[in-house]
Coordinates of C-alpha atoms in Angstrom, one line a residue:
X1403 CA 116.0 -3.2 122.2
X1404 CA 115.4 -3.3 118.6
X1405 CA 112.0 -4.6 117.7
X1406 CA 111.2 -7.2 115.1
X1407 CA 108.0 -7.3 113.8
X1408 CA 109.0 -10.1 111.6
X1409 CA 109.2 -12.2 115.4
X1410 CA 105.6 -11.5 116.8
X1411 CA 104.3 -11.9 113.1
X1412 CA 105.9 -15.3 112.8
X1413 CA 104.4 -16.3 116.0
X1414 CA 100.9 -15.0 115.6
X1415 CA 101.2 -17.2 111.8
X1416 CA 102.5 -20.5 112.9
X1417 CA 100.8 -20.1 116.6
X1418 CA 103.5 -21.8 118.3
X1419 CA 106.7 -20.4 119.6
X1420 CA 109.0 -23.3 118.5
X1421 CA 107.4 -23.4 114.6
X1422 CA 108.3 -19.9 114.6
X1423 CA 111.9 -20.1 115.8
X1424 CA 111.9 -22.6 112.5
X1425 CA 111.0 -20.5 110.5
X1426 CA 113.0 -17.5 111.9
X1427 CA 116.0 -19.6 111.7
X1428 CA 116.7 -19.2 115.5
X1429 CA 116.6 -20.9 118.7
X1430 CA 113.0 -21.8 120.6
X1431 CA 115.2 -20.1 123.6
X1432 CA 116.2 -17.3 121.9
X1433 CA 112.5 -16.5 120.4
X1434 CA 111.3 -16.9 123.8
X1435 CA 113.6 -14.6 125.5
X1436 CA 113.2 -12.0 123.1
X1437 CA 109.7 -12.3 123.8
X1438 CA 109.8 -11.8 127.0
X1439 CA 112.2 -8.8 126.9
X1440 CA 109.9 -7.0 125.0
X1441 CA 106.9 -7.8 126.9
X1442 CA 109.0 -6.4 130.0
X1443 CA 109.8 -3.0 128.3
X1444 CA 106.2 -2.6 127.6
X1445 CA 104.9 -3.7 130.7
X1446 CA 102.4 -5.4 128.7
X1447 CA 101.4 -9.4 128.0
X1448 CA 101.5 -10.0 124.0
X1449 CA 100.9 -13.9 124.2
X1450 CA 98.2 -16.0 125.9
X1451 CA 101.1 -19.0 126.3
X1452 CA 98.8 -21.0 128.1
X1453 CA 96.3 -21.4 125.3
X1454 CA 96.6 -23.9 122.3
X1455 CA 97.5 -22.6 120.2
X1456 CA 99.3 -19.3 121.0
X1457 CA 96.8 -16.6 120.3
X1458 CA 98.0 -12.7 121.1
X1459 CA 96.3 -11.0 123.7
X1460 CA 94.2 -7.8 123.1
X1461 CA 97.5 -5.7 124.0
X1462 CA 99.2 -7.8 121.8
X1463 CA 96.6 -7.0 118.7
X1464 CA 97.1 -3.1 119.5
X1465 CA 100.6 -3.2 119.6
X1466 CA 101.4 -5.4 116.5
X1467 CA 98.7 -3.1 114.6
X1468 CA 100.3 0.2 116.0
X1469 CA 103.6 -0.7 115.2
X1470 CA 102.6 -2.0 111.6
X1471 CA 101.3 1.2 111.1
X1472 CA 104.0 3.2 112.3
X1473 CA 106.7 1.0 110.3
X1474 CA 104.6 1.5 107.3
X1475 CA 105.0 4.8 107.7
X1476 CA 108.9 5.2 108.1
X1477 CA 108.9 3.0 104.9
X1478 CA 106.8 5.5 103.1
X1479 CA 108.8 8.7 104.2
X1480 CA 112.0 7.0 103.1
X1481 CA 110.8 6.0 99.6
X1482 CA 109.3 9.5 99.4
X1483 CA 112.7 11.3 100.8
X1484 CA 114.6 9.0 98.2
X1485 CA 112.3 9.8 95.1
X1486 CA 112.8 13.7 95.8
X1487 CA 116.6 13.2 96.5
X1488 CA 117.1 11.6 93.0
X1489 CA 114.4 13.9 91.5
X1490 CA 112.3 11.6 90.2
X1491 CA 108.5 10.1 90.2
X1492 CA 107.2 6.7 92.2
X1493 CA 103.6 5.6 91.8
X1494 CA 102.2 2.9 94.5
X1495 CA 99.3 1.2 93.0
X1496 CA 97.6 -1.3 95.7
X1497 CA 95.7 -3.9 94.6
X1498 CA 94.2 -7.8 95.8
X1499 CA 96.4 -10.5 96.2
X1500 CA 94.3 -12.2 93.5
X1501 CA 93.9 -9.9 91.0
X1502 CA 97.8 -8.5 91.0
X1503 CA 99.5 -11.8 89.0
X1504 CA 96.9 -11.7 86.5
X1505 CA 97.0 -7.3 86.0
X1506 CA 99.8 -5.8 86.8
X1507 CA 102.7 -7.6 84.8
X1508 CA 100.9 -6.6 81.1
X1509 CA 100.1 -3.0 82.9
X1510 CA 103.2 -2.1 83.8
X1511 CA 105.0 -3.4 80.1
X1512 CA 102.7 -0.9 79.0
X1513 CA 103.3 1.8 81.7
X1514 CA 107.1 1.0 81.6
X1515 CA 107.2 1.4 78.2
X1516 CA 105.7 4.9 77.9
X1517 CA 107.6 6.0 80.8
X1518 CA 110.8 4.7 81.5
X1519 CA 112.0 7.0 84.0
X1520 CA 109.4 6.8 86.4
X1521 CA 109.2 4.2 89.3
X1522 CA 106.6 2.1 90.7
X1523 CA 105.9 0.2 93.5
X1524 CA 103.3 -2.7 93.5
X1525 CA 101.7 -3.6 97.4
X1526 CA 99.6 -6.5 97.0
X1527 CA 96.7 -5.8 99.9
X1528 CA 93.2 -7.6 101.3
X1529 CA 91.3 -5.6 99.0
X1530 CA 88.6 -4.0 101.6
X1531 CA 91.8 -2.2 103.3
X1532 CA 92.7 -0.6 100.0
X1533 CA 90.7 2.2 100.6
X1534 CA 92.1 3.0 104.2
X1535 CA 95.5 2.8 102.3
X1536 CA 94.4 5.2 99.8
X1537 CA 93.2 7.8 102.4
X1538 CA 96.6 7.2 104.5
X1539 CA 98.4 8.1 101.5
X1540 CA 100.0 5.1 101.6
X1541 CA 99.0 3.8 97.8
X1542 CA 98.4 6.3 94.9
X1543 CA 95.9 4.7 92.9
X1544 CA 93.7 1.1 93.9
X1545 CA 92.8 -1.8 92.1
X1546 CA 90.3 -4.2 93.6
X1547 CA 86.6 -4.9 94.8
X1548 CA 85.9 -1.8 97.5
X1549 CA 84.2 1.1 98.3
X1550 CA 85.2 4.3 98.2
X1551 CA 83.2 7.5 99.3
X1552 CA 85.5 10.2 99.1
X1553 CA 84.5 13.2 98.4
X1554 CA 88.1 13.6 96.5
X1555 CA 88.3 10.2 95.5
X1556 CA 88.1 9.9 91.6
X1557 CA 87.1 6.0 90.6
X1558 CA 86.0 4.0 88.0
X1559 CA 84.3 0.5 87.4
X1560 CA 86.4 -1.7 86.1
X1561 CA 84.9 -5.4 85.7
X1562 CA 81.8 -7.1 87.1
X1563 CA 82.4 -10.4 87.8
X1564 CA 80.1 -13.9 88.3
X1565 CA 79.9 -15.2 92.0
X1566 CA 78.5 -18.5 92.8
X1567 CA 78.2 -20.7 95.9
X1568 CA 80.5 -23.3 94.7
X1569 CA 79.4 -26.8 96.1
X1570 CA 81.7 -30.0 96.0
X1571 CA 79.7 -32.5 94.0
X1572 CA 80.4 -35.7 96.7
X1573 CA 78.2 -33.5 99.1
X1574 CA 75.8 -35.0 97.1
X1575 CA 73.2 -31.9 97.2
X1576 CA 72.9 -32.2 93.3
X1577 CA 69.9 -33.9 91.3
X1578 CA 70.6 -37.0 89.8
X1579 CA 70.6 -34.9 86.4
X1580 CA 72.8 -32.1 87.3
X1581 CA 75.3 -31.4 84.7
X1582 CA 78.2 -29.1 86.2
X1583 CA 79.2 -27.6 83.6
X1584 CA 76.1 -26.1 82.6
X1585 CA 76.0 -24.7 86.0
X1586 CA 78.2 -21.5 85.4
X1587 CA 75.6 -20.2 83.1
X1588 CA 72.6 -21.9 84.6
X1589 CA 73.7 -22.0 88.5
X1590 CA 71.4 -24.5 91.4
X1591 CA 69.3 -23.2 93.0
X1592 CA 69.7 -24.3 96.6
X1593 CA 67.2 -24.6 99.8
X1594 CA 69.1 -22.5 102.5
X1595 CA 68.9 -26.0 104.8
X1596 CA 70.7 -28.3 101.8
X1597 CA 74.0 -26.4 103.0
X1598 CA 73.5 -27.1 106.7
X1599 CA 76.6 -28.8 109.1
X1600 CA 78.6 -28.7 105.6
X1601 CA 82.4 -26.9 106.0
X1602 CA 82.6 -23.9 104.8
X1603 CA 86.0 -21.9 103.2
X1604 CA 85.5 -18.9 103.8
X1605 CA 88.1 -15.7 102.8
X1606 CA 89.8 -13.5 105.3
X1607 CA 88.0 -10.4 106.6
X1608 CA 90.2 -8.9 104.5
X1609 CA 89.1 -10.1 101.1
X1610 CA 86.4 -8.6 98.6
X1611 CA 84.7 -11.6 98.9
X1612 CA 84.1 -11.5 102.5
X1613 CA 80.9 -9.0 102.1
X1614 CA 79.4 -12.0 100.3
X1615 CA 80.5 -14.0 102.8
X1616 CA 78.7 -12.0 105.4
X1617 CA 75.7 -11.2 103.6
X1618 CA 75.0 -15.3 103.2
X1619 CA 75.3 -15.2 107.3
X1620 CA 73.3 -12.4 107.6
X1621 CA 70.2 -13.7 105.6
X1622 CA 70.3 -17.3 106.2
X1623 CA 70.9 -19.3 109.4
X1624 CA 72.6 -21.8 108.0
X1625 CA 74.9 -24.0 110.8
X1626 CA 78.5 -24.3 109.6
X1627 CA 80.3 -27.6 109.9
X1628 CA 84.1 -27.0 110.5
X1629 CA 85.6 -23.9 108.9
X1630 CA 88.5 -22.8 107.1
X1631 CA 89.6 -19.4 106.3
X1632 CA 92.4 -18.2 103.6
X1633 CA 93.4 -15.5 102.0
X1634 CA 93.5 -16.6 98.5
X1635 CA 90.8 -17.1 96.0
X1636 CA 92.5 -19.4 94.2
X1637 CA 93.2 -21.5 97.4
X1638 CA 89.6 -21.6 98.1
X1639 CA 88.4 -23.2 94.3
X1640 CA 91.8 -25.6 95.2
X1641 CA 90.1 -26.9 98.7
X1642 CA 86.6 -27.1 97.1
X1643 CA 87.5 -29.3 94.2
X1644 CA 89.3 -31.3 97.0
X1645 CA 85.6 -31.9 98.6
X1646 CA 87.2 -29.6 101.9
X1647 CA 84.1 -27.6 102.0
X1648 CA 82.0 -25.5 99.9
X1649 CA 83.1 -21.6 99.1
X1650 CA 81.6 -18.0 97.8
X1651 CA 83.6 -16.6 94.5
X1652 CA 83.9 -16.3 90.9
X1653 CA 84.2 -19.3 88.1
X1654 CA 85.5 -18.1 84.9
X1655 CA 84.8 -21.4 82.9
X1656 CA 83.9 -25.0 83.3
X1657 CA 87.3 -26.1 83.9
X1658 CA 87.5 -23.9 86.9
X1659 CA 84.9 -26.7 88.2
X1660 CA 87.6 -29.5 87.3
X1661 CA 90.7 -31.1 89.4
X1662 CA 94.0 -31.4 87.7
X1663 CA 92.8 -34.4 85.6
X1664 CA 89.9 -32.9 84.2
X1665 CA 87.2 -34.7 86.4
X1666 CA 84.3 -31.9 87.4
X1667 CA 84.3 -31.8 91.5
X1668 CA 82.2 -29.0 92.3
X1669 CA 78.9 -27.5 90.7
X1670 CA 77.7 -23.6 91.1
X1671 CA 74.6 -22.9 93.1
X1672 CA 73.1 -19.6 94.0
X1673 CA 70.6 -18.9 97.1
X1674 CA 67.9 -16.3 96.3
X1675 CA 68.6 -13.2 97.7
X1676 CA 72.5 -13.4 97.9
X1677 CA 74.9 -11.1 95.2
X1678 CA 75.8 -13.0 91.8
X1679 CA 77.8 -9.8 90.7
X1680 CA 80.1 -7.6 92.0
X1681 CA 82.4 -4.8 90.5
X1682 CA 85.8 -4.4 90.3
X1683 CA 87.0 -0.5 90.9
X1684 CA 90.1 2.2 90.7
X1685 CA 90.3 4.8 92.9
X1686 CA 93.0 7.8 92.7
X1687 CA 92.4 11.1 94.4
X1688 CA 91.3 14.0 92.2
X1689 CA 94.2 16.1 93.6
X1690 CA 97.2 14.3 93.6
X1691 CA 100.1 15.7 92.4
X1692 CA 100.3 13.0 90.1
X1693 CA 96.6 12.3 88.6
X1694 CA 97.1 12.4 84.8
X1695 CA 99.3 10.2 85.1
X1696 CA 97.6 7.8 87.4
X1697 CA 94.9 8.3 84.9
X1698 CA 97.0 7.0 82.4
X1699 CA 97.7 4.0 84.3
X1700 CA 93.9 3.4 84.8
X1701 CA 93.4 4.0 80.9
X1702 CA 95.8 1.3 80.2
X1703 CA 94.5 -1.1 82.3
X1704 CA 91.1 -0.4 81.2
X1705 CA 92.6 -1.1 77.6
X1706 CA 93.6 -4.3 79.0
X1707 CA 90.3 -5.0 80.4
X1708 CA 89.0 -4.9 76.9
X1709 CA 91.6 -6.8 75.0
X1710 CA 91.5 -9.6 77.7
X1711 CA 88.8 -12.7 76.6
X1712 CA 87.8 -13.9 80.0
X1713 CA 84.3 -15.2 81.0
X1714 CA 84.9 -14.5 84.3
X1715 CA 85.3 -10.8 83.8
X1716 CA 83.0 -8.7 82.0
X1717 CA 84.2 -5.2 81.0
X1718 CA 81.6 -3.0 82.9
X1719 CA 80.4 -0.8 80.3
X1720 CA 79.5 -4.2 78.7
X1721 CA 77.3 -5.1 81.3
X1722 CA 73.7 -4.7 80.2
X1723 CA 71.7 -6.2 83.4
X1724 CA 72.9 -3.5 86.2
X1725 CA 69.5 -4.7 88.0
X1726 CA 70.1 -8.4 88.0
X1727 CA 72.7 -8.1 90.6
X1728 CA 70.4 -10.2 92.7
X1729 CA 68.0 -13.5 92.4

């Protein structure tokens, strides 16, 4: 029976069998009995159908990761079998989800101009999977917040970038006084127990911003009220301007503190003890086949870096307080 990832993925989104035939464009009935073909071949259980929602079963996790893998894989081979058919060149770059809209289209005028004959593929990514990625082979060069401790891995910093706890102002935490947009510069300081039973955005496991995330859970035992979780930075600023809870990340400008009619919703607070910096890096390794040129790439977008007149993003040999990444 052929296997369709796109099925079980659908599911596991929209946690419900019949949203997902929707969305599929299919019959409930049809889902259903695909479903259960597969779960016969197998001999395994990929659903828990009698929770609410649906949520896949621990089999379920291992097969939909195995089988991710593995089609990530034959996709790989075939670009690569393609590339040396033709005879030519195709760099991967990975990079976030966040950071790819506002990079890569100037980058790649650049890089497309200089080299017209070589191809690339763009894979937006979680960023803290970017280095498992790079190791697989599966990217040639990364763009994001990560680690990397290759031996082989060459990297550079690329940006440091503000972080604030970013608090809706009808929380009412703030001082009678407090003037939002003097907060970017000159964040709140909060008491740990100011943010206690408020709901909390917080990003996806797979996001940059999740180690701040885990390092304000780790210090503090602060009591969440009802959480939501997203893959998008942008989404979270959207929900906390909207008063839907209160979020870790990055504010460029004032405005980035205002709703679509200009009214400030949110301030920026900081708790002691908690990141208010963090880097931006590429990674390539050393000896691939291809490194000048993924050098290149990095050089460019370096370049870019430099040209670019963003508060939020401070080119990193700019940076002149490397020991004030906490307070």
């Amino acid at each position: 029976m052929p296997e369709r990832l796109d099925y079980i993925v659908a599911i596991v989104e929209e946690q419900n069998i019949t949203r997902a035939a929707r969305r599929l464009f299919i019959t409930q009935p049809a889902l259903t009995k695909y479903i259960n073909k597969l779960e016969e071949e197998y001999g395994i259980i990929l659903f828990d159908r009698k929770s609410s929602p649906i949520t896949l079963t621990e089999a379920g996790k291992v097969f939909l990761e195995e089988k991710t893998r593995i089609e990530i894989a034959e996709q790989n081979l075939r670009h690569r079998l393609e590339a040396l058919k033709n005879g030519s060149v195709t760099i991967t770059v990975g990079i976030g989800h966040d950071r790819a809209p506002r990079w890569i289209p100037k980058l790649l005028q650049e890089f497309c101009r200089r080299y017209p004959d070589i191809n690339l593929m763009i894979k937006g990514a979680g960023e803290l999977s970017l280095p498992d990625k790079l190791r697989s082979g599966e990217i040639d060069a990364a763009f994001g917040v990560f680690e990397s401790n290759e031996e082989n891995v060459e990297w550079r910093y690329l940006t440091v970038e503000k972080l604030s706890l970013v608090v809706p102002l009808a929380f009412g935490i703030f001082p009678e006084d407090f003037l939002p947009e003097e907060s970017v510069d000159r964040p709140y300081i909060l008491k740990p127990e100011q943010l206690n039973g408020l709901d909390y955005i917080s990003p996806a496991i797979t996001m940059g911003a999740y180690d701040s995330y885990q390092a304000l859970r780790q210090l503090y035992s602060i009591n969440v009220g009802r959480q939501i979780t997203t893959t998008s930075a942008r989404s979270i600023r959207t929900m906390i301007i909207h008063g839907l809870g209160y979020g870790y990340g990055f504010i460029g400008s004032a405005s980035d503190l205002q709703d679509e009619n200009g009214v400030f919703r949110a301030g920026c607070c900081i708790l002691p003890g908690l990141p208010t910096r963090r880097f931006t890096r590429a990674a390539y390794h050393s000896d691939h086949i291809h490194v000048d040129l993924l050098r290149e790439l990095t050089d460019m977008l370096e370049q870019q870096i430099i040209n670019a007149d963003s508060p939020s993003k401070i080119y990193w040999k700019n940076y002149q307080n490397d020991d004030r990444l906490f307070v």
